[in-house]
Amino acid sequence: MTALGSFKMKIDLDNLDLVAKIDRSDMIGAVNHFPDAFKRRTDVMVGELRGGRSGIRSLVLMGMGGSASAGDVVLDWLRDELKIPALVHREPGLPGFVNHGTLFVGISYSGNTSETLNAFRAAKSRRAHVIGVGTGGKLSDLCSQLGAPFLEVEPALAPRAALGQLIVAAASVLENLGLVRSVVREMSEVGAELTGLMGQFRGQTPLEKNPAKRLATDLLYHFIVLYSLQRMSSVARRFKNQLAENSKELAKYDILPEACHNGIEAWRGSTRSMLPVIIRDGDESAFERSIVEAFKSTISSVAKAHPMEVRLPGRGRLARLLFPIFFLDYASVYLAILKRIDPTPTELIEEYKSRLASRRGR
Ligand code: PA5
C-alpha cells in the first residue's frame, strides 16, 4: 500500500451513491449492457465477392485499441474453423502477403482512426476485398466512395464499451462469406448466459458476494502481470487495456508456455507489489494444464506475491472467452472507483490522436 493510499478513506464499493459520483458517465452501466449485442439478430449482407469465397486466401482484421480487441476475440474464438491464415493487424502499413486474395476487414468504432484508414486505403490499392465496420465517420465515407460494404454498429459510451457489437459484426462477416459455420446460435446462447452472470458482478451485488468487486480490492496497489495460453490472449490483452483505460493502471500480459522460457526468470527480482494473475481456460489439455501448473509453482517459489487465478468455465469456446472478459471488465471499473478515478475519460488517447493529426497536417 502506498503511503498516500493508507491515509485515504477507503471507498465502499457498495455505496452506490458514492460510486455514481465517481463513475460519472456510468461505465458500470455500459458493462451491464455487454451481453445485449449477442442477443440481437444481425442480418449481415456483404454481397457477392469477386471470385467467390474460394478467392479468399487470407484474412486481415485491422483495428487499433478497443476495435482491435474485437478482432482478437473473433480469431481466438474461430481459429480452429478458419481454413485460411488470419491475423489482427495494428499498424498503418501492410504485410507483403496482402493482395487480391485477402479479405481485409477494417474495424474502427469511430471510423476516424488514422492508422486504420491508412491501412484500409493501402489494402484497397492492393486489390484486397475490403469491408468496413464501425459507427460511421471517415471509414463509412471511404467505403461509400470505394463501393465497399460498411457494417454500421450501435454506438456505445466508448469504443471499448462497443466490444460486443464489434465482435458480432466481424464474426457475422466471416459467417456471411462462408468462411466459418453459422455463429448466430452460439452468440445468442452466450448472450443469455452472460445476462445470467451479470447478477453476480453488477454494482447492486454487495462485495461479500461479488467476485468482481473482491478482485478489484485484491488488485489495488499492485503492478499486475497477466498470463494466459495463446488462445486466451484476447482476454489477457483486453484486461491489460481495460486496466489502462478504465483504472489508469499500468499492467502487462505475457503468453504461456513462451513466458516459461524467458519472462519466468524476472520473478527472481520481483517486489511485493508485483502480482501474477493467470487467466485459465476451462478446456485445457493435460499437457497445457501441466505447463500452467509447472509455471505457477516455479514462480511461486520466488515471487513475493502468491499468483492469483481467474477461472470462469463455459460450455463453448465463445463463452470461455467472454465470461472472463465480462468479469474482468467489471473488475477494472471497480478498481478505478477504488482509486477515485472516473473510468470513462481517456484524455491521453484523444491528445495522441490530435497530435498525430496535426503532425500529418489533417
Ligand atoms: O478504447 C479506446 O478508446 C481506443 O483504444 C480506441 O478504440 C482506439 O483509439 C481506436 O479508435 P477507434 O476504435 O475509434 O478506431
mmCIF file of C-alpha atoms in Angstrom, residues 50 53-59 84-85 97-104 126-129:
data_model
loop_
_atom_site.group_PDB
_atom_site.id
_atom_site.type_symbol
_atom_site.label_atom_id
_atom_site.label_comp_id
_atom_site.label_asym_id
_atom_site.label_seq_id
_atom_site.Cartn_x
_atom_site.Cartn_y
_atom_site.Cartn_z
ATOM 1 C CA ARG A 50 -15.183 -11.254 -56.831
ATOM 2 C CA ARG A 53 -15.313 -17.381 -51.260
ATOM 3 C CA SER A 54 -12.704 -19.661 -52.798
ATOM 4 C CA GLY A 55 -10.987 -16.463 -53.963
ATOM 5 C CA ILE A 56 -10.213 -15.561 -50.335
ATOM 6 C CA ARG A 57 -6.878 -16.969 -49.303
ATOM 7 C CA SER A 58 -6.002 -14.812 -46.280
ATOM 8 C CA LEU A 59 -7.826 -12.721 -43.701
ATOM 9 C CA ILE A 84 -7.057 -19.666 -44.229
ATOM 10 C CA PRO A 85 -4.234 -17.777 -42.467
ATOM 11 C CA PHE A 97 1.075 -11.029 -48.369
ATOM 12 C CA VAL A 98 -1.971 -8.701 -48.587
ATOM 13 C CA ASN A 99 -3.237 -8.904 -52.171
ATOM 14 C CA HIS A 100 -6.340 -9.580 -54.291
ATOM 15 C CA GLY A 101 -6.855 -12.847 -52.373
ATOM 16 C CA THR A 102 -7.096 -11.105 -48.969
ATOM 17 C CA LEU A 103 -10.273 -10.268 -47.109
ATOM 18 C CA PHE A 104 -9.441 -7.062 -45.220
ATOM 19 C CA ARG A 126 -3.560 -3.899 -53.388
ATOM 20 C CA ARG A 127 -6.995 -5.010 -54.681
ATOM 21 C CA ALA A 128 -7.938 -6.788 -51.437
ATOM 22 C CA HIS A 129 -11.657 -7.367 -50.702
#
